[in-house]
Tab-separated table of C-alpha atoms (C1' of nucleotides) in Angstrom:
chain	number	residue	atom	x	y	z
X	27	MET	CA	34.014	28.228	-60.258
X	28	ALA	CA	33.969	31.706	-58.747
X	29	SER	CA	31.271	31.094	-56.152
X	30	VAL	CA	31.728	28.561	-53.413
X	31	SER	CA	28.605	26.440	-53.501
X	32	SER	CA	29.770	22.844	-53.185
X	33	THR	CA	28.722	20.914	-50.080
X	34	PRO	CA	31.134	20.861	-47.166
X	35	SER	CA	31.783	17.166	-47.558
X	36	THR	CA	33.039	17.548	-51.106
X	37	GLY	CA	34.736	20.900	-50.731
X	38	GLN	CA	38.151	19.337	-50.927
X	39	ALA	CA	38.587	19.047	-54.651
X	40	THR	CA	37.903	22.637	-55.609
X	41	GLY	CA	40.896	23.848	-57.540
X	42	GLN	CA	41.112	27.257	-55.903
X	43	VAL	CA	44.523	28.802	-55.708
X	44	THR	CA	45.964	29.172	-52.282
X	45	ARG	CA	46.723	32.868	-52.325
X	46	PRO	CA	45.446	34.920	-55.258
X	47	ALA	CA	47.508	38.058	-54.555
X	48	THR	CA	45.204	41.007	-53.806
X	49	SER	CA	42.036	38.907	-53.817
X	50	GLY	CA	38.748	40.537	-54.777
X	51	GLU	CA	36.491	40.125	-51.730
X	52	PRO	CA	37.857	40.116	-48.182
X	53	LEU	CA	35.319	37.471	-47.043
X	54	ARG	CA	36.992	34.888	-49.238
X	55	GLY	CA	39.439	33.747	-46.609
X	56	TYR	CA	36.764	33.370	-43.959
X	57	ALA	CA	34.416	31.585	-46.316
X	58	LYS	CA	37.134	29.120	-47.165
X	59	GLY	CA	37.872	28.630	-43.468
X	60	ARG	CA	34.236	27.924	-42.727
X	61	LEU	CA	34.111	25.402	-45.530
X	62	ARG	CA	37.176	23.671	-44.186
X	63	ARG	CA	35.667	23.639	-40.711
X	64	GLU	CA	32.522	22.002	-42.007
X	65	GLU	CA	34.548	19.425	-43.909
X	66	ILE	CA	36.508	18.590	-40.759
X	67	LEU	CA	33.308	18.273	-38.743
X	68	ASP	CA	31.768	15.930	-41.313
X	69	THR	CA	34.878	13.789	-41.367
X	70	ALA	CA	35.232	13.755	-37.584
X	71	ARG	CA	31.599	12.765	-37.175
X	72	ALA	CA	32.146	9.861	-39.553
X	73	LEU	CA	35.291	8.577	-37.845
X	74	PHE	CA	33.884	9.046	-34.326
X	75	GLY	CA	30.932	6.970	-35.478
X	76	GLU	CA	33.169	4.315	-36.994
X	77	VAL	CA	35.603	3.744	-34.147
X	78	GLY	CA	34.449	5.948	-31.290
X	79	TYR	CA	36.041	9.091	-29.888
X	80	ARG	CA	38.936	7.499	-28.045
X	81	SER	CA	40.132	5.363	-30.934
X	82	ALA	CA	39.725	8.056	-33.566
X	83	SER	CA	42.960	9.880	-34.377
X	84	LEU	CA	43.371	13.474	-35.412
X	85	ARG	CA	45.850	12.312	-38.035
X	86	GLU	CA	43.270	10.074	-39.688
X	87	ILE	CA	40.647	12.816	-39.718
X	88	ALA	CA	43.146	15.303	-41.088
X	89	ALA	CA	44.341	12.887	-43.761
X	90	ARG	CA	40.785	12.333	-44.965
X	91	CYS	CA	40.495	16.095	-45.349
X	92	GLY	CA	43.798	16.277	-47.185
X	93	ILE	CA	45.588	18.338	-44.553
X	94	SER	CA	48.164	17.679	-41.860
X	95	HIS	CA	47.096	17.098	-38.285
X	96	PRO	CA	48.623	20.340	-37.031
X	97	GLY	CA	46.548	21.915	-39.792
X	98	LEU	CA	43.455	20.447	-38.214
X	99	LEU	CA	44.539	21.718	-34.800
X	100	HIS	CA	44.581	25.197	-36.302
X	101	HIS	CA	40.789	24.981	-36.652
X	102	PHE	CA	40.100	23.032	-33.436
X	103	PRO	CA	42.767	23.498	-30.758
X	104	THR	CA	42.294	20.108	-29.093
X	105	LYS	CA	40.638	16.762	-29.760
X	106	GLU	CA	38.010	17.514	-27.122
X	107	ALA	CA	37.197	20.842	-28.766
X	108	LEU	CA	36.593	18.936	-31.995
X	109	LEU	CA	34.250	16.530	-30.202
X	110	GLU	CA	32.320	19.413	-28.670
X	111	ALA	CA	31.927	21.072	-32.045
X	112	VAL	CA	30.663	17.818	-33.569
X	113	LEU	CA	28.069	17.407	-30.817
X	114	GLN	CA	27.038	21.061	-30.947
X	115	ARG	CA	26.450	20.914	-34.661
X	116	ARG	CA	24.459	17.707	-34.180
X	117	ASP	CA	22.186	19.524	-31.765
X	118	ALA	CA	21.805	22.462	-34.112
X	119	VAL	CA	20.760	20.200	-36.967
X	120	SER	CA	18.246	18.210	-34.917
X	121	GLU	CA	16.750	21.374	-33.456
X	122	GLU	CA	16.340	22.713	-36.932
X	123	ARG	CA	14.610	19.526	-37.958
X	124	PHE	CA	12.649	18.747	-34.798
X	125	GLY	CA	12.304	21.967	-32.843
X	126	VAL	CA	10.463	23.709	-35.643
X	127	ILE	CA	7.832	21.012	-35.716
X	128	ARG	CA	6.871	21.271	-32.049
X	129	ALA	CA	3.774	19.149	-32.453
X	130	ARG	CA	1.414	18.090	-29.672
X	131	GLY	CA	0.576	14.613	-28.339
X	132	THR	CA	0.254	11.907	-30.958
X	133	GLU	CA	1.365	14.377	-33.626
X	134	ALA	CA	4.733	14.639	-31.887
X	135	LEU	CA	4.929	10.844	-31.760
X	136	ARG	CA	4.203	10.672	-35.456
X	137	ALA	CA	6.991	13.197	-36.052
X	138	LEU	CA	9.297	10.985	-34.011
X	139	VAL	CA	8.655	8.087	-36.364
X	140	GLU	CA	9.413	10.385	-39.270
X	141	ILE	CA	12.738	11.364	-37.733
X	142	VAL	CA	13.689	7.722	-37.275
X	143	ALA	CA	12.719	7.053	-40.875
X	144	ALA	CA	14.966	9.920	-41.988
X	145	ASN	CA	17.840	8.517	-39.937
X	146	VAL	CA	17.898	5.409	-42.122
X	147	ALA	CA	19.205	7.665	-44.887
X	148	GLU	CA	21.826	9.141	-42.530
X	149	PRO	CA	23.753	6.177	-41.134
X	150	GLY	CA	26.584	8.482	-40.090
X	151	GLU	CA	24.332	10.236	-37.607
X	152	VAL	CA	23.094	6.942	-36.208
X	153	GLU	CA	26.599	5.527	-35.843
X	154	LEU	CA	27.825	8.646	-34.088
X	155	TYR	CA	24.989	8.653	-31.613
X	156	CYS	CA	25.038	4.921	-30.972
X	157	VAL	CA	28.783	4.547	-30.492
X	158	LEU	CA	29.330	7.768	-28.543
X	159	SER	CA	26.398	7.257	-26.170
X	160	ALA	CA	27.768	3.845	-25.178
X	161	GLU	CA	31.343	5.103	-24.947
X	162	SER	CA	30.290	8.121	-22.879
X	163	THR	CA	28.867	5.805	-20.274
X	164	ALA	CA	32.301	5.967	-18.618
X	165	PRO	CA	32.205	8.790	-16.029
X	166	ASP	CA	35.505	10.293	-17.215
X	167	HIS	CA	34.485	10.447	-20.886
X	168	PRO	CA	34.471	14.001	-22.288
X	169	ALA	CA	30.903	13.526	-23.583
X	170	HIS	CA	29.588	11.970	-20.365
X	171	GLN	CA	27.796	15.085	-19.142
X	172	TYR	CA	26.499	15.850	-22.624
X	173	PHE	CA	24.737	12.505	-22.950
X	174	THR	CA	23.557	12.490	-19.341
X	175	ASP	CA	21.870	15.850	-19.888
X	176	ARG	CA	20.583	14.842	-23.288
X	177	TYR	CA	18.737	11.812	-21.944
X	178	VAL	CA	17.130	13.890	-19.223
X	179	THR	CA	15.649	16.328	-21.716
X	180	THR	CA	14.761	13.640	-24.260
X	181	ARG	CA	12.820	11.704	-21.631
X	182	ALA	CA	11.137	14.890	-20.444
X	183	ASN	CA	10.060	15.819	-23.969
X	184	LEU	CA	8.640	12.366	-24.553
X	185	GLU	CA	6.897	12.309	-21.207
X	186	ARG	CA	5.196	15.563	-22.100
X	187	SER	CA	4.069	14.215	-25.461
X	188	LEU	CA	2.637	11.132	-23.756
X	189	ARG	CA	0.843	13.314	-21.185
X	190	GLU	CA	-0.652	15.380	-23.960
X	191	ALA	CA	-1.787	12.190	-25.667
X	192	ALA	CA	-3.414	11.143	-22.382
X	193	GLU	CA	-5.231	14.487	-22.150
X	194	ASP	CA	-6.498	13.972	-25.672
X	195	GLY	CA	-7.763	10.516	-24.765
X	196	ASP	CA	-5.254	8.847	-27.060
X	197	LEU	CA	-3.365	6.914	-24.370
X	198	ARG	CA	-4.411	3.449	-23.242
X	199	ALA	CA	-5.630	3.129	-19.660
X	200	GLY	CA	-2.876	2.277	-17.229
X	201	VAL	CA	-0.042	3.650	-19.377
X	202	ASP	CA	1.992	5.946	-17.118
X	203	PRO	CA	3.891	8.583	-19.143
X	204	SER	CA	6.721	8.784	-16.588
X	205	VAL	CA	7.194	5.016	-16.787
X	206	HIS	CA	6.904	4.675	-20.545
X	207	ALA	CA	8.908	7.718	-21.674
X	208	PRO	CA	12.261	6.061	-20.860
X	209	ILE	CA	11.017	2.858	-22.498
X	210	VAL	CA	10.241	4.627	-25.778
X	211	VAL	CA	13.725	6.178	-25.685
X	212	ALA	CA	15.182	2.733	-25.025
X	213	VAL	CA	13.325	1.295	-28.008
X	214	MET	CA	14.795	3.926	-30.318
X	215	ASP	CA	18.338	3.410	-29.023
X	216	GLY	CA	18.148	-0.358	-29.010
X	217	LEU	CA	16.769	-0.534	-32.527
X	218	GLN	CA	19.740	1.475	-33.756
X	219	VAL	CA	22.212	-1.144	-32.541
X	220	GLN	CA	20.297	-3.940	-34.235
X	221	TRP	CA	19.915	-1.968	-37.442
X	222	LEU	CA	23.595	-0.977	-37.582
X	223	LEU	CA	24.512	-4.644	-37.171
X	224	ASP	CA	22.170	-6.049	-39.823
X	225	ARG	CA	21.562	-3.119	-42.178
X	226	ASP	CA	23.377	-4.903	-45.011
X	227	SER	CA	21.555	-8.182	-44.460
X	228	PRO	CA	18.631	-9.312	-46.652
X	229	ALA	CA	16.124	-8.404	-43.915
X	230	PRO	CA	17.454	-5.471	-41.916
X	231	THR	CA	15.645	-4.225	-38.815
X	232	ASP	CA	12.862	-1.836	-39.864
X	233	MET	CA	13.363	0.907	-37.292
X	234	PRO	CA	10.450	3.208	-38.105
X	235	ALA	CA	8.011	0.283	-38.422
X	236	ALA	CA	9.139	-1.169	-35.099
X	237	LEU	CA	8.893	2.188	-33.333
X	238	ARG	CA	5.405	2.725	-34.729
X	239	ALA	CA	4.376	-0.773	-33.611
X	240	HIS	CA	5.664	-0.033	-30.141
X	241	LEU	CA	3.897	3.316	-29.892
X	242	ASN	CA	0.676	1.678	-31.090
X	243	THR	CA	0.720	-0.647	-28.078
X	244	LEU	CA	0.493	2.491	-25.927
X	245	LEU	CA	-2.252	4.264	-27.875
X	246	THR	CA	-5.993	3.767	-28.150
X	247	HIS	CA	-5.876	3.984	-31.930
X	248	PRO	CA	-2.916	3.340	-34.261
X	249	LEU	CA	-0.700	6.176	-35.466
W	24	MET	CA	45.901	-22.430	2.677
W	25	ALA	CA	46.641	-25.740	0.979
W	26	SER	CA	43.513	-25.841	-1.183
W	27	VAL	CA	42.868	-23.212	-3.807
W	28	SER	CA	39.345	-22.028	-3.128
W	29	SER	CA	39.442	-18.262	-3.432
W	30	THR	CA	37.417	-16.654	-6.209
W	31	PRO	CA	39.229	-15.867	-9.454
W	32	SER	CA	38.887	-12.146	-8.946
W	33	THR	CA	40.758	-12.218	-5.640
W	34	GLY	CA	43.264	-14.897	-6.500
W	35	GLN	CA	46.091	-12.425	-6.737
W	36	ALA	CA	47.034	-12.011	-3.114
W	37	THR	CA	47.596	-15.668	-2.221
W	38	GLY	CA	51.103	-15.968	-0.876
W	39	GLN	CA	52.008	-19.127	-2.743
W	40	VAL	CA	55.675	-19.621	-3.525
W	41	THR	CA	56.608	-19.482	-7.151
W	42	ARG	CA	58.445	-22.784	-7.446
W	43	PRO	CA	58.364	-25.072	-4.423
W	44	ALA	CA	61.161	-27.428	-5.552
W	45	THR	CA	59.759	-30.938	-5.942
W	46	SER	CA	56.176	-29.839	-5.281
W	47	GLY	CA	53.715	-32.349	-3.821
W	48	GLU	CA	50.976	-32.548	-6.451
W	49	PRO	CA	51.657	-32.082	-10.165
W	50	LEU	CA	48.298	-30.305	-10.732
W	51	ARG	CA	49.490	-27.309	-8.715
W	52	GLY	CA	51.062	-25.504	-11.603
W	53	TYR	CA	48.002	-25.908	-13.802
W	54	ALA	CA	45.655	-24.819	-11.029
W	55	LYS	CA	47.664	-21.643	-10.571
W	56	GLY	CA	47.629	-21.040	-14.306
W	57	ARG	CA	43.858	-21.415	-14.415
W	58	LEU	CA	43.511	-18.983	-11.544
W	59	ARG	CA	45.679	-16.456	-13.333
W	60	ARG	CA	43.683	-16.928	-16.520
W	61	GLU	CA	40.461	-16.225	-14.681
W	62	GLU	CA	41.944	-13.156	-13.062
W	63	ILE	CA	43.050	-11.856	-16.458
W	64	LEU	CA	39.592	-12.484	-17.923
W	65	ASP	CA	37.905	-10.629	-15.055
W	66	THR	CA	40.244	-7.698	-15.477
W	67	ALA	CA	39.935	-7.633	-19.268
W	68	ARG	CA	36.155	-7.736	-19.043
W	69	ALA	CA	36.252	-4.744	-16.710
W	70	LEU	CA	38.561	-2.660	-18.887
W	71	PHE	CA	36.791	-3.586	-22.133
W	72	GLY	CA	33.602	-2.417	-20.430
W	73	GLU	CA	35.207	0.815	-19.256
W	74	VAL	CA	36.869	1.986	-22.454
W	75	GLY	CA	35.920	-0.538	-25.137
W	76	TYR	CA	38.087	-3.128	-26.862
W	77	ARG	CA	40.057	-0.819	-29.128
W	78	SER	CA	41.069	1.641	-26.433
W	79	ALA	CA	41.884	-0.987	-23.835
W	80	SER	CA	45.594	-1.808	-23.620
W	81	LEU	CA	47.186	-5.119	-22.748
W	82	ARG	CA	49.628	-3.233	-20.563
W	83	GLU	CA	46.827	-1.766	-18.434
W	84	ILE	CA	45.144	-5.151	-18.027
W	85	ALA	CA	48.451	-6.802	-17.166
W	86	ALA	CA	49.341	-4.082	-14.664
W	87	ARG	CA	46.011	-4.526	-12.870
W	88	CYS	CA	46.875	-8.221	-12.541
W	89	GLY	CA	50.338	-7.422	-11.270
W	90	ILE	CA	52.175	-8.935	-14.239
W	91	SER	CA	53.982	-7.626	-17.303
W	92	HIS	CA	52.209	-7.447	-20.623
W	93	PRO	CA	54.355	-10.156	-22.207
W	94	GLY	CA	53.321	-12.208	-19.182
W	95	LEU	CA	49.708	-11.703	-20.194
W	96	LEU	CA	50.521	-12.692	-23.765
W	97	HIS	CA	51.814	-15.977	-22.400
W	98	HIS	CA	48.216	-16.853	-21.415
W	99	PHE	CA	46.484	-15.248	-24.413
W	100	PRO	CA	48.684	-14.981	-27.497
W	101	THR	CA	46.991	-11.908	-29.003
W	102	LYS	CA	44.596	-9.164	-27.964
W	103	GLU	CA	41.888	-10.702	-30.149
W	104	ALA	CA	42.340	-14.086	-28.478
W	105	LEU	CA	41.767	-12.354	-25.143
W	106	LEU	CA	38.575	-10.757	-26.444
W	107	GLU	CA	37.308	-14.105	-27.713
W	108	ALA	CA	37.979	-15.735	-24.363
W	109	VAL	CA	36.123	-12.941	-22.556
W	110	LEU	CA	33.092	-13.340	-24.835
W	111	GLN	CA	33.175	-17.125	-24.644
W	112	ARG	CA	33.187	-17.072	-20.861
W	113	ARG	CA	30.333	-14.585	-20.923
W	114	ASP	CA	28.295	-17.034	-22.965
W	115	ALA	CA	29.172	-19.912	-20.676
W	116	VAL	CA	28.011	-17.967	-17.618
W	117	SER	CA	24.736	-16.806	-19.166
W	118	GLU	CA	23.958	-20.295	-20.447
W	119	GLU	CA	24.527	-21.624	-16.970
W	120	ARG	CA	22.170	-19.029	-15.595
W	121	PHE	CA	19.573	-18.893	-18.342
W	122	GLY	CA	19.840	-22.130	-20.332
W	123	VAL	CA	19.069	-24.271	-17.309
W	124	ILE	CA	15.844	-22.431	-16.680
W	125	ARG	CA	14.377	-23.015	-20.128
W	126	ALA	CA	10.933	-21.875	-19.131
W	127	ARG	CA	7.936	-21.571	-21.436
W	128	GLY	CA	5.938	-18.519	-22.512
W	129	THR	CA	5.309	-15.970	-19.801
W	130	GLU	CA	7.513	-17.943	-17.424
W	131	ALA	CA	10.464	-17.273	-19.716
W	132	LEU	CA	9.555	-13.583	-19.779
W	133	ARG	CA	9.447	-13.535	-16.000
W	134	ALA	CA	12.884	-15.159	-15.962
W	135	LEU	CA	14.086	-12.423	-18.302
W	136	VAL	CA	13.048	-9.765	-15.819
W	137	GLU	CA	14.927	-11.681	-13.130
W	138	ILE	CA	18.072	-11.705	-15.231
W	139	VAL	CA	17.859	-7.963	-15.757
W	140	ALA	CA	17.361	-7.519	-12.024
W	141	ALA	CA	20.484	-9.597	-11.395
W	142	ASN	CA	22.442	-7.479	-13.869
W	143	VAL	CA	21.992	-4.430	-11.647
W	144	ALA	CA	24.327	-6.157	-9.196
W	145	GLU	CA	26.818	-6.885	-11.993
W	146	PRO	CA	27.562	-3.536	-13.642
W	147	GLY	CA	30.709	-4.976	-15.209
W	148	GLU	CA	28.649	-7.360	-17.319
W	149	VAL	CA	26.315	-4.564	-18.399
W	150	GLU	CA	29.171	-2.235	-19.315
W	151	LEU	CA	30.908	-4.916	-21.340
W	152	TYR	CA	27.808	-5.778	-23.285
W	153	CYS	CA	26.703	-2.208	-23.846
W	154	VAL	CA	30.048	-0.801	-24.941
W	155	LEU	CA	31.139	-3.778	-27.033
W	156	SER	CA	27.839	-4.176	-28.850
W	157	ALA	CA	27.996	-0.547	-29.978
W	158	GLU	CA	31.704	-0.737	-30.839
W	159	SER	CA	31.202	-3.988	-32.773
W	160	THR	CA	28.763	-2.227	-35.047
W	161	ALA	CA	31.766	-1.465	-37.268
W	162	PRO	CA	32.049	-4.250	-39.870
W	163	ASP	CA	35.786	-4.725	-39.288
W	164	HIS	CA	35.487	-5.067	-35.525
W	165	PRO	CA	36.710	-8.450	-34.227
W	166	ALA	CA	33.449	-8.983	-32.339
W	167	HIS	CA	31.203	-7.940	-35.236
W	168	GLN	CA	30.184	-11.458	-36.215
W	169	TYR	CA	29.776	-12.475	-32.588
W	170	PHE	CA	27.210	-9.765	-31.885
W	171	THR	CA	25.490	-10.167	-35.244
W	172	ASP	CA	24.947	-13.856	-34.501
W	173	ARG	CA	24.019	-13.179	-30.908
W	174	TYR	CA	21.194	-10.827	-31.834
W	175	VAL	CA	19.805	-13.343	-34.301
W	176	THR	CA	19.517	-16.038	-31.633
W	177	THR	CA	18.348	-13.648	-28.914
W	178	ARG	CA	15.518	-12.404	-31.128
W	179	ALA	CA	14.634	-15.986	-32.101
W	180	ASN	CA	14.483	-17.073	-28.457
W	181	LEU	CA	12.267	-14.157	-27.557
W	182	GLU	CA	10.032	-14.675	-30.548
W	183	ARG	CA	9.507	-18.282	-29.470
W	184	SER	CA	8.627	-17.223	-25.921
W	185	LEU	CA	6.113	-14.718	-27.284
W	186	ARG	CA	4.619	-17.368	-29.566
W	187	GLU	CA	4.238	-19.722	-26.633
W	188	ALA	CA	2.561	-16.949	-24.675
W	189	ALA	CA	0.184	-16.489	-27.598
W	190	GLU	CA	-0.618	-20.207	-27.609
W	191	ASP	CA	-1.373	-19.996	-23.903
W	192	GLY	CA	-3.710	-17.083	-24.509
W	193	ASP	CA	-1.422	-14.686	-22.621
W	194	LEU	CA	-0.654	-12.361	-25.546
W	195	ARG	CA	-2.804	-9.360	-26.388
W	196	ALA	CA	-4.660	-9.485	-29.691
W	197	GLY	CA	-2.709	-7.952	-32.543
W	198	VAL	CA	0.717	-8.404	-30.956
W	199	ASP	CA	2.900	-10.070	-33.575
W	200	PRO	CA	5.788	-12.021	-31.972
W	201	SER	CA	8.070	-11.471	-34.963
W	202	VAL	CA	7.484	-7.730	-34.773
W	203	HIS	CA	7.766	-7.387	-31.003
W	204	ALA	CA	10.694	-9.703	-30.312
W	205	PRO	CA	13.253	-7.183	-31.647
W	206	ILE	CA	11.447	-4.425	-29.735
W	207	VAL	CA	11.780	-6.262	-26.426
W	208	VAL	CA	15.485	-6.762	-27.150
W	209	ALA	CA	15.771	-3.066	-27.953
W	210	VAL	CA	14.111	-2.138	-24.670
W	211	MET	CA	16.642	-4.187	-22.719
W	212	ASP	CA	19.616	-2.708	-24.575
W	213	GLY	CA	18.357	0.846	-24.460
W	214	LEU	CA	17.603	0.711	-20.752
W	215	GLN	CA	21.190	-0.345	-20.105
W	216	VAL	CA	22.569	2.837	-21.666
W	217	GLN	CA	20.255	5.019	-19.599
W	218	TRP	CA	21.006	3.100	-16.408
W	219	LEU	CA	24.773	3.196	-16.935
W	220	LEU	CA	24.536	6.958	-17.395
W	221	ASP	CA	22.380	7.712	-14.352
W	222	ARG	CA	23.035	4.800	-12.003
W	223	ASP	CA	24.719	7.090	-9.477
W	224	SER	CA	21.977	9.706	-9.630
W	225	PRO	CA	19.268	10.024	-6.946
W	226	ALA	CA	16.701	8.351	-9.240
W	227	PRO	CA	18.454	5.859	-11.507
W	228	THR	CA	16.577	4.069	-14.277
W	229	ASP	CA	14.808	1.031	-12.818
W	230	MET	CA	15.619	-1.510	-15.526
W	231	PRO	CA	13.658	-4.525	-14.275
W	232	ALA	CA	10.591	-2.424	-13.476
W	233	ALA	CA	10.669	-0.798	-16.899
W	234	LEU	CA	11.099	-4.122	-18.686
W	235	ARG	CA	8.193	-5.585	-16.724
W	236	ALA	CA	6.028	-2.573	-17.566
W	237	HIS	CA	6.879	-2.990	-21.235
W	238	LEU	CA	6.111	-6.715	-21.256
W	239	ASN	CA	2.814	-6.030	-19.478
W	240	THR	CA	1.706	-3.846	-22.391
W	241	LEU	CA	1.998	-6.976	-24.553
W	242	LEU	CA	0.242	-9.420	-22.221
W	243	THR	CA	-3.381	-10.007	-21.299
W	244	HIS	CA	-2.553	-10.085	-17.591
W	245	PRO	CA	0.439	-8.566	-15.784
W	246	LEU	CA	3.538	-10.634	-15.076
U	4	DC	C1'	48.322	25.932	-43.356
U	5	DC	C1'	53.396	23.297	-43.353
U	6	DT	C1'	57.683	20.301	-41.469
U	7	DA	C1'	59.842	18.631	-37.649
U	8	DC	C1'	59.803	17.261	-33.337
U	9	DC	C1'	58.379	16.011	-28.214
U	10	DG	C1'	57.333	12.260	-24.717
U	11	DA	C1'	54.054	8.658	-24.190
U	12	DT	C1'	51.961	4.531	-25.475
U	13	DC	C1'	50.573	0.771	-28.495
U	14	DG	C1'	50.662	-4.799	-29.802
U	15	DG	C1'	53.876	-8.030	-30.395
U	16	DT	C1'	58.591	-10.466	-30.444
U	17	DA	C1'	63.389	-12.047	-28.884
U	18	DG	C1'	65.652	-14.415	-25.751
U	19	DG	C1'	65.989	-16.189	-21.608
J	3	DC	C1'	56.687	-15.494	-16.033
J	4	DC	C1'	60.750	-11.485	-16.790
J	5	DT	C1'	63.621	-7.426	-19.295
J	6	DA	C1'	64.549	-5.289	-23.375
J	7	DC	C1'	63.448	-4.115	-27.579
J	8	DC	C1'	60.881	-3.440	-32.374
J	9	DG	C1'	58.248	-0.229	-35.549
J	10	DA	C1'	54.057	2.275	-35.452
J	11	DT	C1'	51.095	5.661	-33.729
J	12	DC	C1'	49.213	8.934	-30.432
J	13	DG	C1'	47.913	14.326	-29.038
J	14	DG	C1'	50.115	18.365	-28.914
J	15	DT	C1'	53.873	22.025	-29.577
J	16	DA	C1'	57.696	24.915	-31.846
J	17	DG	C1'	58.638	27.760	-35.259
J	18	DG	C1'	57.785	29.416	-39.315
DNA sequence: CCTACCGATCGGTAGG
DNA sequence: CCTACCGATCGGTAGG
């Protein structure tokens, strides 16, 4: 009860008083603010993934957090600032999960399959990425530059992994890394749409299995 | 001037009088209505592709057609009815273009590459498909069932083409049509996102070339 | 963090 | 096809 250890997404129901006159530790207020920020980011990510950035309303996000929409604007001054924070946190999380690995060649490809497998347990992440990447296709979208840049670096990372695989003799003859890097990215993105559409069906798209099958067509021996 | 032969998308500027008292042919009024309908569908397709269905407004579509938004609602009673008409026409056009071909095995795959090549000249079609398919991922979206069904039949068609290729000895050993059909669909969808994002860059994604390269990894001899 | 408000915009209807 | 209007909702601000 005294320590704040609940996850951001469930931090709403804690029965803490609003202003305990002459509180014990001065960090309390900031800690509570950070918690609220995280809760808002979780909620915003979910709604952006459900209906896209443009159709998501600050009022709906705020209501899901149990605050007013001017209350939300106290933490994030504009809707675009909220979007930026959501995308920045997304990058931080994926770097934490992927950047640490930093494997070489086929090992990196194997890690990629693992990441896709983990995404199945995080449909919110997949929705956000899928819906926002398509929406940001419009040149005037606030996330247009973000996704443009992101695809450049994602393709470059994959191209490097494929080149390393070639050096190690793991790549089939005639497979050009610069040609097939964007294709592997396309496979991952395209599978997400199909999976989001049929994930509740009796036979949903098996994203990690399909990605592995695709990568195996490029390699001399299966992953 | 007497005959109505301009394309739907440019039918706006014809200087026809609104009501030529005691007009010559009775079909005139209907012909004009059909023209206006087509113009509305073209415009709606464009705006749905630019900002998605939810964020598109009837007022903006109507304004681009030079009419009021109740005027638009005279032709399509609700926003959902307009969306349905846009999707139905899309199907009619692609059937006309693809259904007639009805090629077998690798010939069908070659035709697929041709369709993707043609899409580069029709960015409006690509935008519509890309943005709406992602948006319709939400279960309550009015086009959710449409896209769910569409992917089922698209995968089935592709699986059949791959099976035929296998029968003809054109498929590499170990390539399972039921596994790779959804992957080919994913490649096409994923390439569209990348192309829409970088189509104005110095080196845009070459969708038909990439699709051909992908299909060639599945076949015993290149397309 | 709140209430109260701003001007703008939404899909759809009334009535002609 | 039009004008005029409905109730609802939008992002953001004022002022506390």
